[in-house]
Coordinates of C-alpha atoms and ligand atoms in Angstrom, one line a residue:
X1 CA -8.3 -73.6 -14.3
X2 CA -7.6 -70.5 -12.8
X3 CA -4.5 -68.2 -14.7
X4 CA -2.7 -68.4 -11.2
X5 CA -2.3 -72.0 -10.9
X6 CA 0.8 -72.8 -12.9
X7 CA 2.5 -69.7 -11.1
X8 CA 2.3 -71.6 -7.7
X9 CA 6.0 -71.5 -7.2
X10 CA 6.1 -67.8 -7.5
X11 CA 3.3 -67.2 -5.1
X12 CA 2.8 -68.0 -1.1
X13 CA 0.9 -71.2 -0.2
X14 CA -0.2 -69.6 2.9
X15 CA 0.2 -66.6 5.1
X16 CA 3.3 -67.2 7.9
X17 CA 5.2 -63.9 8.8
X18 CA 8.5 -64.9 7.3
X19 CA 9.9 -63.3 4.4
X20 CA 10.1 -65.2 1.4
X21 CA 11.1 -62.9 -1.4
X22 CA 8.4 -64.0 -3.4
X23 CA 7.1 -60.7 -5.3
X24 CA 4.8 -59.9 -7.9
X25 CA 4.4 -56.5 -9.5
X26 CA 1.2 -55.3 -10.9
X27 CA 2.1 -52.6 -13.5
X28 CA -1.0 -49.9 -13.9
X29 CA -1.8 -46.8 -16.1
X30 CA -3.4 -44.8 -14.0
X31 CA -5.3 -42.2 -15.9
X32 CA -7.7 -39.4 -14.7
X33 CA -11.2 -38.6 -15.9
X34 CA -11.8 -35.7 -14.3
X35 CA -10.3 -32.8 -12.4
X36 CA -8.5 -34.4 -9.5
X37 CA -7.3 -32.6 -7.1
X38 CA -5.0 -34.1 -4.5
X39 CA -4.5 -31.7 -1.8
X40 CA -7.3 -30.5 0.9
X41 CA -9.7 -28.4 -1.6
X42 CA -10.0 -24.9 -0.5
X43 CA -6.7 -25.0 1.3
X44 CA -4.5 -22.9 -1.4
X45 CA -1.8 -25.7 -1.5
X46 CA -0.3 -26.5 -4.3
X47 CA 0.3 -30.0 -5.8
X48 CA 2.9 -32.0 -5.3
X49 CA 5.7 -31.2 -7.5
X50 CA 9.5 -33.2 -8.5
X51 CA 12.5 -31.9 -11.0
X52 CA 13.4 -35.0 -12.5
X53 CA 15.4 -35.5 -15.5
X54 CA 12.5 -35.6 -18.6
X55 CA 13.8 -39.4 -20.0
X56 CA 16.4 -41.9 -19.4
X57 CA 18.4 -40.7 -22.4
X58 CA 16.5 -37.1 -22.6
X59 CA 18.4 -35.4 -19.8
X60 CA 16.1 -32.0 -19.7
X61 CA 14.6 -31.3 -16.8
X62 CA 11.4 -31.4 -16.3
X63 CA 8.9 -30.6 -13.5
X64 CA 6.4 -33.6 -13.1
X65 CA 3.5 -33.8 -10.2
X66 CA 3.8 -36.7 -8.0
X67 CA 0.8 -38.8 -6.6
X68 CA 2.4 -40.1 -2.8
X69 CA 2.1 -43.5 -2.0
X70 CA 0.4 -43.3 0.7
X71 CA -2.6 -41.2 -1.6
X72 CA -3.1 -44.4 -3.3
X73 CA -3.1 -47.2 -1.4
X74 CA -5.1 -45.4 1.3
X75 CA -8.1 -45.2 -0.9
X76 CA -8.0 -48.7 -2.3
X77 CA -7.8 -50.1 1.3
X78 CA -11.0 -48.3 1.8
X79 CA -12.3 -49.6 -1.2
X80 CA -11.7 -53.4 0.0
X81 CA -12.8 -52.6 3.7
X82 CA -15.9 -51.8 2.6
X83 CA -16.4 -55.5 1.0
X84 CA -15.5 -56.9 4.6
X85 CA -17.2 -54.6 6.1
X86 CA -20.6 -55.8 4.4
X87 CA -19.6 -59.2 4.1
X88 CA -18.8 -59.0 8.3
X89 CA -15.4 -60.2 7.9
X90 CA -14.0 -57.1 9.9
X91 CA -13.3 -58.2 13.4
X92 CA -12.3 -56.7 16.9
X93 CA -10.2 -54.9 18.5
X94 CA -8.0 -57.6 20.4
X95 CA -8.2 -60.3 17.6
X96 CA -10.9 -61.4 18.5
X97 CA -14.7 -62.2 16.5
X98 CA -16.7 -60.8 18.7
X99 CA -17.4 -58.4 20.5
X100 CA -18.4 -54.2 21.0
X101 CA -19.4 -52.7 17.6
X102 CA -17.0 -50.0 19.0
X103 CA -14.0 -52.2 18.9
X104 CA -14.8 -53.1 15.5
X105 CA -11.3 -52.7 13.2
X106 CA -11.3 -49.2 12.5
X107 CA -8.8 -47.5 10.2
X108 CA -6.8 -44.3 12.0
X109 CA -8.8 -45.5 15.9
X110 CA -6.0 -47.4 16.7
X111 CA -8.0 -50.4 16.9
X112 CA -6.9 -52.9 14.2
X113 CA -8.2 -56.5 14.1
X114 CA -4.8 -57.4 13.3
X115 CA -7.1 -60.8 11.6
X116 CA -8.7 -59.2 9.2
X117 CA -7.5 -59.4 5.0
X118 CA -7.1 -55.6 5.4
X119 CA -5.0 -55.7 9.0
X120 CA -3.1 -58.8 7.6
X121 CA -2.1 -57.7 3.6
X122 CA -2.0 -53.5 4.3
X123 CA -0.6 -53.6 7.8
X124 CA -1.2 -52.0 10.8
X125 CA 0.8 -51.2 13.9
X126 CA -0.6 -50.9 17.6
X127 CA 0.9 -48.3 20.2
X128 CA 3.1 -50.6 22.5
X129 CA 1.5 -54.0 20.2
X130 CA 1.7 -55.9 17.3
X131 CA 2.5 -54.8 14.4
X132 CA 2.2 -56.3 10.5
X133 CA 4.1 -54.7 8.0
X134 CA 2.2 -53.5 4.5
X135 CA 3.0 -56.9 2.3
X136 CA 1.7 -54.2 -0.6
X137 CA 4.5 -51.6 -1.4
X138 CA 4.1 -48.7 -3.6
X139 CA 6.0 -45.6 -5.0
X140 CA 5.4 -42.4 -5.4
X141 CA 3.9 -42.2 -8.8
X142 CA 4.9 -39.6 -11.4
X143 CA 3.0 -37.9 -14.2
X144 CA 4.3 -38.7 -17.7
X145 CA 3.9 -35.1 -19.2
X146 CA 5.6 -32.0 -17.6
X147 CA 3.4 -31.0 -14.5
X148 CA 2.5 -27.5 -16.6
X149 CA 0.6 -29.3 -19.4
X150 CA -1.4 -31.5 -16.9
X151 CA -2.6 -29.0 -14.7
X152 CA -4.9 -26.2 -14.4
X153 CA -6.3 -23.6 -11.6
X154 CA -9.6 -23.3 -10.4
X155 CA -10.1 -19.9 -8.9
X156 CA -12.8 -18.9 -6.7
X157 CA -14.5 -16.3 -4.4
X158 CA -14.3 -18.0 -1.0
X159 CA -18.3 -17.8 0.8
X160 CA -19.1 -16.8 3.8
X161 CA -20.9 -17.8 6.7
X162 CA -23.9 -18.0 4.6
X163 CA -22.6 -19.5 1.6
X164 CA -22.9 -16.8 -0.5
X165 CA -20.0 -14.5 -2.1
X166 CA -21.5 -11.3 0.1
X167 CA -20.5 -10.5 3.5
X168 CA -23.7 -11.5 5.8
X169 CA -22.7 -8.6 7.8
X170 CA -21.8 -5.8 5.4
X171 CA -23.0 -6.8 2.1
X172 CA -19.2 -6.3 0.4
X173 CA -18.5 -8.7 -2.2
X174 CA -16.5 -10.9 -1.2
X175 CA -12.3 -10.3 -1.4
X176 CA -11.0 -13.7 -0.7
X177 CA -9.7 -15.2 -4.0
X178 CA -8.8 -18.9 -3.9
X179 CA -7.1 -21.3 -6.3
X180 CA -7.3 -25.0 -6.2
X181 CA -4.7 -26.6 -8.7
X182 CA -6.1 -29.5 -9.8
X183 CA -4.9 -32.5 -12.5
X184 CA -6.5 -32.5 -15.9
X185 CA -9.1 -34.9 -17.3
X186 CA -6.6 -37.5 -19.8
X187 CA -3.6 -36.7 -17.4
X188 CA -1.7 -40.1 -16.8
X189 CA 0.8 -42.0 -14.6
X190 CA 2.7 -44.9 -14.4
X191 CA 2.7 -46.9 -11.4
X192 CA 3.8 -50.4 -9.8
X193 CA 2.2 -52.2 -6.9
X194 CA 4.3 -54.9 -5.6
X195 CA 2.8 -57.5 -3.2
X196 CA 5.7 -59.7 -1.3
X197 CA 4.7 -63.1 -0.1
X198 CA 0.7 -63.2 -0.6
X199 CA -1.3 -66.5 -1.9
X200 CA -3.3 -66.0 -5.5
X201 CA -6.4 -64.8 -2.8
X202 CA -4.6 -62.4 -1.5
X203 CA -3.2 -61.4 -4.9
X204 CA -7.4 -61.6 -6.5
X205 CA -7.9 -59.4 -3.4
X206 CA -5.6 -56.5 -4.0
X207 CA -6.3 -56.8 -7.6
X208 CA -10.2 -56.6 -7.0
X209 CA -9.2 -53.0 -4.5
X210 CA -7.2 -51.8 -7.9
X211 CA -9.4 -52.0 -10.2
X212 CA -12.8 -51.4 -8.2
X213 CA -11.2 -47.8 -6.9
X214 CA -12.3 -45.2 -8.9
X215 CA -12.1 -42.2 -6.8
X216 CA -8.7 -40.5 -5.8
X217 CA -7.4 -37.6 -4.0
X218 CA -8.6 -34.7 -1.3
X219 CA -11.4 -36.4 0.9
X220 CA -14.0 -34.3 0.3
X221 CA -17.0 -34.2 -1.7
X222 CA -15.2 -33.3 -4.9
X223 CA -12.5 -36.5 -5.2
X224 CA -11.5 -37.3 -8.7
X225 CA -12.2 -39.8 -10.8
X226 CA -9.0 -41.9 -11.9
X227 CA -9.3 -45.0 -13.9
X228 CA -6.8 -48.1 -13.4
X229 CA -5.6 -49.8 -16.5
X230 CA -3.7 -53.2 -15.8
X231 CA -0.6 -53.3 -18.2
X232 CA 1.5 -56.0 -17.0
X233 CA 2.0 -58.9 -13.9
X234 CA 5.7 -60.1 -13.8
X235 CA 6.8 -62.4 -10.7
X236 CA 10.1 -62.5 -9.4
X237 CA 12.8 -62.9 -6.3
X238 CA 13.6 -59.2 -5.9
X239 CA 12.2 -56.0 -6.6
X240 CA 12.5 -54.5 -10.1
X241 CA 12.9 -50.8 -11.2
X242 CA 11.4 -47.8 -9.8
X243 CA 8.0 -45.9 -11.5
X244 CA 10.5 -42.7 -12.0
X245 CA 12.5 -45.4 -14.1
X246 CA 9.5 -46.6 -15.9
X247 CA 8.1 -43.1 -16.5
X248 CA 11.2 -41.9 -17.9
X249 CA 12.1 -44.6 -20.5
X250 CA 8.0 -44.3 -21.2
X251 CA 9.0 -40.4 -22.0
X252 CA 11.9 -41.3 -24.1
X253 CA 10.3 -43.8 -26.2
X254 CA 7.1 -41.7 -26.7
X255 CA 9.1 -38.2 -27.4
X256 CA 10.7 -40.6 -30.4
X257 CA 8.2 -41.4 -32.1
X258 CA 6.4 -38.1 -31.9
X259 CA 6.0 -36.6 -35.6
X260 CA 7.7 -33.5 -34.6
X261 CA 10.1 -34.7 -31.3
X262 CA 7.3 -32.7 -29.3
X263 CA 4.6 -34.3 -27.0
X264 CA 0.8 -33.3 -26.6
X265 CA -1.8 -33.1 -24.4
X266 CA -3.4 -35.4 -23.6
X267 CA -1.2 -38.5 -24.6
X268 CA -3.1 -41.2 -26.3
X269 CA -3.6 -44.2 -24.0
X270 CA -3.2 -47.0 -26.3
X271 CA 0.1 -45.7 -27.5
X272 CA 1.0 -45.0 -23.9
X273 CA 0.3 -48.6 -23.5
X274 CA 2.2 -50.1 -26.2
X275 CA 4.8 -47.8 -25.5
X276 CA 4.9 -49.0 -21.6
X277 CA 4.7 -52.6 -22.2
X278 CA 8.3 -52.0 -24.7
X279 CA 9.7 -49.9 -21.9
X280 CA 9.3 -52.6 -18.7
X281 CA 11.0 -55.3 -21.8
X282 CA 13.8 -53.2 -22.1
X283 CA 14.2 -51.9 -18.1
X284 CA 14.1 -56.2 -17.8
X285 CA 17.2 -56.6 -18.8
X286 CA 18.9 -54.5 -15.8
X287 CA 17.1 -56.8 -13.3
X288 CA 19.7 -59.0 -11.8
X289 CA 17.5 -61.9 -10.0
X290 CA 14.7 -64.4 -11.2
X291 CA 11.8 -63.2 -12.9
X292 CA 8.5 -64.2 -15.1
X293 CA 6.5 -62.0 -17.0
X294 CA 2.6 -63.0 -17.8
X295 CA 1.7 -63.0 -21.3
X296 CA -0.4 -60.4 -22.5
X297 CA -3.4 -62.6 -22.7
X298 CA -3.1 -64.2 -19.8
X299 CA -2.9 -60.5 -17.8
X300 CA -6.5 -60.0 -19.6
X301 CA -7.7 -63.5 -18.7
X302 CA -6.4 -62.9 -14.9
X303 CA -8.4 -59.5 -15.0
X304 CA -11.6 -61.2 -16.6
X305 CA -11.4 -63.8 -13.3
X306 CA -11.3 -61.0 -10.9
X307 CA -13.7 -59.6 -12.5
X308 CA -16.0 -62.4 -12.2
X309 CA -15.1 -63.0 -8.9
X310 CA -16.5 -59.4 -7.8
X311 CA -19.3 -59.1 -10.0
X312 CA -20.8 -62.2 -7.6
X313 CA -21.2 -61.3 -4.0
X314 CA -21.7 -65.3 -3.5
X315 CA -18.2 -65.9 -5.3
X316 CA -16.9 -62.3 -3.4
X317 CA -18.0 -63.8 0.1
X318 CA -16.2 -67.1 -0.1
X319 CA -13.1 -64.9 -1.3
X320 CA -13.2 -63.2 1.8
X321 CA -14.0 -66.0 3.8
X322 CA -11.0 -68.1 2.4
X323 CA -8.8 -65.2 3.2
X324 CA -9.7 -65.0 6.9
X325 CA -9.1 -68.5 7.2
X326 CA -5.6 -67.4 6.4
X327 CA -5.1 -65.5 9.3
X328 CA -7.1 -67.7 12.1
Ligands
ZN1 ZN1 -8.5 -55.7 10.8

């Protein structure tokens, strides 16, 4: 039996494009594992930055670097579009399943399926046509640690023409210093996902996107590598508190049981763990609405499933194929 079933209530039996409030939130530790940089490399910007107050009850301020939401749900699309891709479950332009491989659902050519898993759980919107709003909404996620102990600067010569640090023409050494900031190897955020009105498919679907993506930040040749760590599933009628919320309480708790009051770099990600589960029981309470948390071993066993799922392109292929039946 799959760990879904007995949460049938809480989830949508199939896709119609009424809202429901049915919601489930997929709480993730999203940890880098190497230097990630999240602006256009080469470009001299700097990384996003927010003052925020350091902890719920800890009212320092502290400077934090923010990953948008957009950053991360763009990539993880991507990451299940490729899966449809293969699989041909992308369709064409004008909802339709055949046709022109240039009127195959593109991302960014204004040429959505709009019947696709992709068109129908991320959204799209067509100039002057249809639209389907994202049912997957995320928040900007911040760091846990002050942006100045999770952050370095790479410096470099910018090449020329010729890719070397002399001037083809001249011979001078280069002059051009550049600095890309860039997120530390161990750095780590907190973050919620929360899908509104999606069937246990859809839900396997995202999951599979979350936990498959491994690479975040610029598009370029030198994206990141970030690992995502499911903490916690929790179902319920309404929204529940923000990742600033989370990260804070997170910051107070860990700061507490520091030896000294002072936190290191990097954080150790079990503690982190621990410490995030106790912080979504106690944020709980301020949720005014229905709500069901997953057992611990049951968010391992659902994880386990997915897993199984995507480890079998048989078992991946009737996924998709019961998702587009969805839509049709
Ligand atoms: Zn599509």
């Amino acid at each position: 039996m799959s760990t879904l079933e007995p949460y049938a209530n809480w989830l949508a039996e199939k896709y119609d494009n009424l809202p429901h409030g049915k919601y489930v939130t997929l709480f993730v530790r999203r940890q880098a594992e190497s230097e990630v940089i999240f602006r256009t490399e080469g470009s001299g910007e700097d990384l996003s930055k927010e003052l925020t107050f350091a902890g719920r009850a800890n009212k320092e301020q502290l400077s934090r670097v923010v990953i948008s939401k957009r950053k991360q749900t763009a990539v993880e699309r991507r990451t299940g579009r490729e899966l449809l891709r293969e699989h041909g479950f992308l369709f064409f332009d004008g909802a339709t399943r055949q046709g022109k491989e240039e009127d195959r659902c593109g991302l960014n050519r204004n040429k959505p399926c709009a019947i696709c898993a992709d068109c129908m759980i991320y959204g799209y919107a067509v100039g002057g046509g249809g639209a389907q709003k994202s049912r997957v909404m995320t928040d900007d996620a911040f760091s846990v640690l002050p942006a100045n102990m999770i952050t370095g600067k790479r410096t470099f010569n910018a090449p020329y023409d010729n890719g070397t640090m002399r001037d083809p023409v001249t011979g001078d050494a280069s002059h051009s210093i550049q600095a890309d900031p860039y997120v530390k190897p161990g750095a780590v955020f907190l973050d919620m996902e929360t899908l509104k009105d999606v069937t246990p498919d859809e839900l396997r679907y995202v999951l599979g996107n979350l936990l498959r993506t491994r690479r975040y930040g610029a598009i370029s040749s030198r994206l990141g590598k970030m690992s995502n760590t499911l903490l916690g599933v929790v179902f319920s009628d309404c929204e529940l508190f923000s990742n600033l919320e989370l990260t804070q309480e997170v910051y107070d708790r860990l700061k507490a049981q520091a030896p000294d009051g002072d936190l290191s770099f990097p954080l150790d990600s079990e503690a982190v763990d621990a410490v995030a589960k106790a912080a979504i029981d106690s944020l709980w309470n301020e949720v005014v609405g229905r709500k069901h948390r997953l057992p611990d071993a049951e968010v391992t066993a659902l994880v386990g499933e997915v897993g199984d799922v995507f480890a079998d392109a048989d078992k991946v292929k009737a996924l998709l194929e019961r998702l587009s039946g969805l839509y049709s």
